[in-house]
């Protein structure tokens, strides 16, 4: 059992939101076995919002299709609150549909996984987003990139141009490469920088653009026209299953 999953050695805490009790129980057993504390369970979006307000977890595992308030709206409400802080949301669903992916990411979710994810990958995903990274399952990533390629409204807006104008040339370069799927280590190799310097650049990009994490940075890079979909774009959201040995 790994009990050192949080930041600075703190125990990582999670809320599980799903309308199926069996799913909640299964995910709860997986997380507990790895030393992750399940602070609350929720059967719908409204319960999820209340549970997050009450227990202040690090990560929320959020189903999309739930009665009443769905997972997209719950995610939007959780992350819109002034007290959201460092809370991260991972969307879990059996439906790998494009409009769900896009809606989840624009609502502020840091990741999107199918429910058939293995226990090891689920735990790794939670640690990944808690550290400030972002992820999507590879099959969903391909669909998302294809969606950007087909967007009729892909012409950059003035607001997005104004946002990106605050970045330095180096930060624009880092953002462009980040959106093509490079990890911090790969960025460091490509730019002849140390991993620490790359991390600093990414932190400044997120701060200047007022973005929650890398997933929003990549979405903005495509929506602004800084990056156009292509062969190197696949994998822009990297998960633990994408790491080279």
PDB file of N, CA, C and O in Angstrom, residues 159-201:
ATOM      1  N   UNK A 159     -10.101  37.962 -28.259  1.00  0.00           N
ATOM      2  CA  UNK A 159      -9.850  37.740 -26.836  1.00  0.00           C
ATOM      3  C   UNK A 159      -8.715  36.758 -26.635  1.00  0.00           C
ATOM      4  O   UNK A 159      -7.848  36.944 -25.785  1.00  0.00           O
ATOM      5  N   UNK A 160      -8.695  35.671 -27.440  1.00  0.00           N
ATOM      6  CA  UNK A 160      -7.641  34.680 -27.303  1.00  0.00           C
ATOM      7  C   UNK A 160      -6.299  35.258 -27.715  1.00  0.00           C
ATOM      8  O   UNK A 160      -5.275  34.992 -27.108  1.00  0.00           O
ATOM      9  N   UNK A 161      -6.293  36.070 -28.780  1.00  0.00           N
ATOM     10  CA  UNK A 161      -5.047  36.714 -29.187  1.00  0.00           C
ATOM     11  C   UNK A 161      -4.527  37.600 -28.070  1.00  0.00           C
ATOM     12  O   UNK A 161      -3.336  37.655 -27.786  1.00  0.00           O
ATOM     13  N   UNK A 162      -5.460  38.311 -27.426  1.00  0.00           N
ATOM     14  CA  UNK A 162      -5.044  39.231 -26.368  1.00  0.00           C
ATOM     15  C   UNK A 162      -4.460  38.443 -25.189  1.00  0.00           C
ATOM     16  O   UNK A 162      -3.489  38.859 -24.570  1.00  0.00           O
ATOM     17  N   UNK A 163      -5.046  37.294 -24.887  1.00  0.00           N
ATOM     18  CA  UNK A 163      -4.531  36.454 -23.807  1.00  0.00           C
ATOM     19  C   UNK A 163      -3.099  36.010 -24.109  1.00  0.00           C
ATOM     20  O   UNK A 163      -2.216  36.125 -23.282  1.00  0.00           O
ATOM     21  N   UNK A 164      -2.894  35.475 -25.306  1.00  0.00           N
ATOM     22  CA  UNK A 164      -1.590  34.937 -25.661  1.00  0.00           C
ATOM     23  C   UNK A 164      -0.539  36.028 -25.826  1.00  0.00           C
ATOM     24  O   UNK A 164       0.659  35.752 -25.737  1.00  0.00           O
ATOM     25  N   UNK A 165      -0.963  37.263 -26.058  1.00  0.00           N
ATOM     26  CA  UNK A 165       0.004  38.346 -26.256  1.00  0.00           C
ATOM     27  C   UNK A 165       0.808  38.615 -24.994  1.00  0.00           C
ATOM     28  O   UNK A 165       1.862  39.250 -25.054  1.00  0.00           O
ATOM     29  N   UNK A 166       0.326  38.140 -23.857  1.00  0.00           N
ATOM     30  CA  UNK A 166       1.048  38.354 -22.610  1.00  0.00           C
ATOM     31  C   UNK A 166       2.175  37.367 -22.385  1.00  0.00           C
ATOM     32  O   UNK A 166       2.944  37.503 -21.429  1.00  0.00           O
ATOM     33  N   UNK A 167       2.283  36.364 -23.257  1.00  0.00           N
ATOM     34  CA  UNK A 167       3.333  35.357 -23.114  1.00  0.00           C
ATOM     35  C   UNK A 167       4.608  35.816 -23.816  1.00  0.00           C
ATOM     36  O   UNK A 167       4.560  36.479 -24.845  1.00  0.00           O
ATOM     37  N   UNK A 168       5.747  35.427 -23.259  1.00  0.00           N
ATOM     38  CA  UNK A 168       7.026  35.709 -23.907  1.00  0.00           C
ATOM     39  C   UNK A 168       7.211  34.759 -25.085  1.00  0.00           C
ATOM     40  O   UNK A 168       6.525  33.728 -25.173  1.00  0.00           O
ATOM     41  N   UNK A 169       8.126  35.048 -25.995  1.00  0.00           N
ATOM     42  CA  UNK A 169       8.382  34.121 -27.108  1.00  0.00           C
ATOM     43  C   UNK A 169       8.723  32.713 -26.632  1.00  0.00           C
ATOM     44  O   UNK A 169       8.272  31.724 -27.224  1.00  0.00           O
ATOM     45  N   UNK A 170       9.500  32.597 -25.555  1.00  0.00           N
ATOM     46  CA  UNK A 170       9.846  31.279 -25.027  1.00  0.00           C
ATOM     47  C   UNK A 170       8.612  30.573 -24.488  1.00  0.00           C
ATOM     48  O   UNK A 170       8.425  29.371 -24.695  1.00  0.00           O
ATOM     49  N   UNK A 171       7.747  31.299 -23.788  1.00  0.00           N
ATOM     50  CA  UNK A 171       6.535  30.695 -23.243  1.00  0.00           C
ATOM     51  C   UNK A 171       5.599  30.241 -24.362  1.00  0.00           C
ATOM     52  O   UNK A 171       4.959  29.191 -24.260  1.00  0.00           O
ATOM     53  N   UNK A 172       5.517  31.017 -25.440  1.00  0.00           N
ATOM     54  CA  UNK A 172       4.709  30.596 -26.586  1.00  0.00           C
ATOM     55  C   UNK A 172       5.262  29.311 -27.193  1.00  0.00           C
ATOM     56  O   UNK A 172       4.508  28.419 -27.585  1.00  0.00           O
ATOM     57  N   UNK A 173       6.582  29.216 -27.243  1.00  0.00           N
ATOM     58  CA  UNK A 173       7.219  28.020 -27.785  1.00  0.00           C
ATOM     59  C   UNK A 173       6.923  26.811 -26.907  1.00  0.00           C
ATOM     60  O   UNK A 173       6.615  25.716 -27.399  1.00  0.00           O
ATOM     61  N   UNK A 174       7.005  27.000 -25.594  1.00  0.00           N
ATOM     62  CA  UNK A 174       6.713  25.917 -24.661  1.00  0.00           C
ATOM     63  C   UNK A 174       5.252  25.481 -24.801  1.00  0.00           C
ATOM     64  O   UNK A 174       4.948  24.286 -24.850  1.00  0.00           O
ATOM     65  N   UNK A 175       4.341  26.439 -24.886  1.00  0.00           N
ATOM     66  CA  UNK A 175       2.920  26.117 -25.020  1.00  0.00           C
ATOM     67  C   UNK A 175       2.656  25.370 -26.319  1.00  0.00           C
ATOM     68  O   UNK A 175       1.896  24.398 -26.347  1.00  0.00           O
ATOM     69  N   UNK A 176       3.281  25.789 -27.397  1.00  0.00           N
ATOM     70  CA  UNK A 176       3.087  25.142 -28.694  1.00  0.00           C
ATOM     71  C   UNK A 176       3.546  23.682 -28.646  1.00  0.00           C
ATOM     72  O   UNK A 176       2.853  22.776 -29.120  1.00  0.00           O
ATOM     73  N   UNK A 177       4.694  23.441 -28.047  1.00  0.00           N
ATOM     74  CA  UNK A 177       5.213  22.078 -27.961  1.00  0.00           C
ATOM     75  C   UNK A 177       4.413  21.238 -26.958  1.00  0.00           C
ATOM     76  O   UNK A 177       4.187  20.050 -27.165  1.00  0.00           O
ATOM     77  N   UNK A 178       3.974  21.876 -25.882  1.00  0.00           N
ATOM     78  CA  UNK A 178       3.145  21.189 -24.892  1.00  0.00           C
ATOM     79  C   UNK A 178       1.888  20.643 -25.546  1.00  0.00           C
ATOM     80  O   UNK A 178       1.461  19.515 -25.276  1.00  0.00           O
ATOM     81  N   UNK A 179       1.301  21.428 -26.445  1.00  0.00           N
ATOM     82  CA  UNK A 179       0.060  21.031 -27.100  1.00  0.00           C
ATOM     83  C   UNK A 179       0.247  19.922 -28.117  1.00  0.00           C
ATOM     84  O   UNK A 179      -0.726  19.305 -28.548  1.00  0.00           O
ATOM     85  N   UNK A 180       1.488  19.629 -28.512  1.00  0.00           N
ATOM     86  CA  UNK A 180       1.723  18.523 -29.434  1.00  0.00           C
ATOM     87  C   UNK A 180       1.972  17.213 -28.700  1.00  0.00           C
ATOM     88  O   UNK A 180       2.233  16.192 -29.329  1.00  0.00           O
ATOM     89  N   UNK A 181       1.924  17.244 -27.365  1.00  0.00           N
ATOM     90  CA  UNK A 181       1.998  16.006 -26.605  1.00  0.00           C
ATOM     91  C   UNK A 181       3.304  15.729 -25.919  1.00  0.00           C
ATOM     92  O   UNK A 181       3.504  14.623 -25.418  1.00  0.00           O
ATOM     93  N   UNK A 182       4.214  16.701 -25.877  1.00  0.00           N
ATOM     94  CA  UNK A 182       5.501  16.443 -25.245  1.00  0.00           C
ATOM     95  C   UNK A 182       5.395  16.520 -23.724  1.00  0.00           C
ATOM     96  O   UNK A 182       4.732  17.397 -23.179  1.00  0.00           O
ATOM     97  N   UNK A 183       6.067  15.604 -23.044  1.00  0.00           N
ATOM     98  CA  UNK A 183       6.148  15.628 -21.588  1.00  0.00           C
ATOM     99  C   UNK A 183       7.165  16.676 -21.171  1.00  0.00           C
ATOM    100  O   UNK A 183       7.892  17.242 -22.005  1.00  0.00           O
ATOM    101  N   UNK A 184       7.263  16.959 -19.873  1.00  0.00           N
ATOM    102  CA  UNK A 184       8.251  17.927 -19.393  1.00  0.00           C
ATOM    103  C   UNK A 184       9.666  17.515 -19.768  1.00  0.00           C
ATOM    104  O   UNK A 184      10.488  18.338 -20.172  1.00  0.00           O
ATOM    105  N   UNK A 185       9.953  16.214 -19.640  1.00  0.00           N
ATOM    106  CA  UNK A 185      11.299  15.728 -19.966  1.00  0.00           C
ATOM    107  C   UNK A 185      11.591  15.911 -21.449  1.00  0.00           C
ATOM    108  O   UNK A 185      12.698  16.305 -21.841  1.00  0.00           O
ATOM    109  N   UNK A 186      10.582  15.632 -22.290  1.00  0.00           N
ATOM    110  CA  UNK A 186      10.764  15.790 -23.729  1.00  0.00           C
ATOM    111  C   UNK A 186      10.892  17.250 -24.112  1.00  0.00           C
ATOM    112  O   UNK A 186      11.677  17.610 -24.998  1.00  0.00           O
ATOM    113  N   UNK A 187      10.145  18.117 -23.426  1.00  0.00           N
ATOM    114  CA  UNK A 187      10.274  19.555 -23.658  1.00  0.00           C
ATOM    115  C   UNK A 187      11.680  20.025 -23.305  1.00  0.00           C
ATOM    116  O   UNK A 187      12.283  20.823 -24.029  1.00  0.00           O
ATOM    117  N   UNK A 188      12.193  19.528 -22.187  1.00  0.00           N
ATOM    118  CA  UNK A 188      13.533  19.910 -21.755  1.00  0.00           C
ATOM    119  C   UNK A 188      14.576  19.500 -22.789  1.00  0.00           C
ATOM    120  O   UNK A 188      15.482  20.278 -23.118  1.00  0.00           O
ATOM    121  N   UNK A 189      14.444  18.286 -23.311  1.00  0.00           N
ATOM    122  CA  UNK A 189      15.389  17.818 -24.327  1.00  0.00           C
ATOM    123  C   UNK A 189      15.280  18.643 -25.600  1.00  0.00           C
ATOM    124  O   UNK A 189      16.289  19.016 -26.205  1.00  0.00           O
ATOM    125  N   UNK A 190      14.066  18.937 -26.022  1.00  0.00           N
ATOM    126  CA  UNK A 190      13.862  19.666 -27.271  1.00  0.00           C
ATOM    127  C   UNK A 190      14.394  21.100 -27.181  1.00  0.00           C
ATOM    128  O   UNK A 190      14.945  21.625 -28.157  1.00  0.00           O
ATOM    129  N   UNK A 191      14.198  21.728 -26.020  1.00  0.00           N
ATOM    130  CA  UNK A 191      14.559  23.141 -25.870  1.00  0.00           C
ATOM    131  C   UNK A 191      15.920  23.349 -25.195  1.00  0.00           C
ATOM    132  O   UNK A 191      16.314  24.487 -24.957  1.00  0.00           O
ATOM    133  N   UNK A 192      16.590  22.248 -24.870  1.00  0.00           N
ATOM    134  CA  UNK A 192      17.890  22.314 -24.200  1.00  0.00           C
ATOM    135  C   UNK A 192      17.791  23.083 -22.879  1.00  0.00           C
ATOM    136  O   UNK A 192      18.610  23.954 -22.564  1.00  0.00           O
ATOM    137  N   UNK A 193      16.741  22.758 -22.119  1.00  0.00           N
ATOM    138  CA  UNK A 193      16.511  23.368 -20.819  1.00  0.00           C
ATOM    139  C   UNK A 193      16.468  22.282 -19.759  1.00  0.00           C
ATOM    140  O   UNK A 193      16.310  21.096 -20.068  1.00  0.00           O
ATOM    141  N   UNK A 194      16.573  22.665 -18.510  1.00  0.00           N
ATOM    142  CA  UNK A 194      16.427  21.702 -17.430  1.00  0.00           C
ATOM    143  C   UNK A 194      14.947  21.449 -17.189  1.00  0.00           C
ATOM    144  O   UNK A 194      14.105  22.321 -17.468  1.00  0.00           O
ATOM    145  N   UNK A 195      14.568  20.267 -16.671  1.00  0.00           N
ATOM    146  CA  UNK A 195      13.167  20.005 -16.364  1.00  0.00           C
ATOM    147  C   UNK A 195      12.579  21.031 -15.401  1.00  0.00           C
ATOM    148  O   UNK A 195      11.403  21.391 -15.518  1.00  0.00           O
ATOM    149  N   UNK A 196      13.397  21.511 -14.472  1.00  0.00           N
ATOM    150  CA  UNK A 196      12.920  22.522 -13.522  1.00  0.00           C
ATOM    151  C   UNK A 196      12.551  23.814 -14.240  1.00  0.00           C
ATOM    152  O   UNK A 196      11.531  24.442 -13.932  1.00  0.00           O
ATOM    153  N   UNK A 197      13.373  24.214 -15.206  1.00  0.00           N
ATOM    154  CA  UNK A 197      13.079  25.433 -15.969  1.00  0.00           C
ATOM    155  C   UNK A 197      11.814  25.268 -16.795  1.00  0.00           C
ATOM    156  O   UNK A 197      10.993  26.188 -16.890  1.00  0.00           O
ATOM    157  N   UNK A 198      11.632  24.089 -17.386  1.00  0.00           N
ATOM    158  CA  UNK A 198      10.418  23.824 -18.153  1.00  0.00           C
ATOM    159  C   UNK A 198       9.196  23.927 -17.253  1.00  0.00           C
ATOM    160  O   UNK A 198       8.183  24.541 -17.614  1.00  0.00           O
ATOM    161  N   UNK A 199       9.279  23.337 -16.078  1.00  0.00           N
ATOM    162  CA  UNK A 199       8.167  23.385 -15.133  1.00  0.00           C
ATOM    163  C   UNK A 199       7.841  24.819 -14.749  1.00  0.00           C
ATOM    164  O   UNK A 199       6.681  25.202 -14.604  1.00  0.00           O
ATOM    165  N   UNK A 200       8.887  25.640 -14.587  1.00  0.00           N
ATOM    166  CA  UNK A 200       8.689  27.052 -14.256  1.00  0.00           C
ATOM    167  C   UNK A 200       7.968  27.775 -15.385  1.00  0.00           C
ATOM    168  O   UNK A 200       7.038  28.559 -15.147  1.00  0.00           O
ATOM    169  N   UNK A 201       8.384  27.512 -16.620  1.00  0.00           N
ATOM    170  CA  UNK A 201       7.726  28.133 -17.772  1.00  0.00           C
ATOM    171  C   UNK A 201       6.248  27.754 -17.822  1.00  0.00           C
ATOM    172  O   UNK A 201       5.386  28.616 -18.055  1.00  0.00           O
TER     173      UNK A 201
END
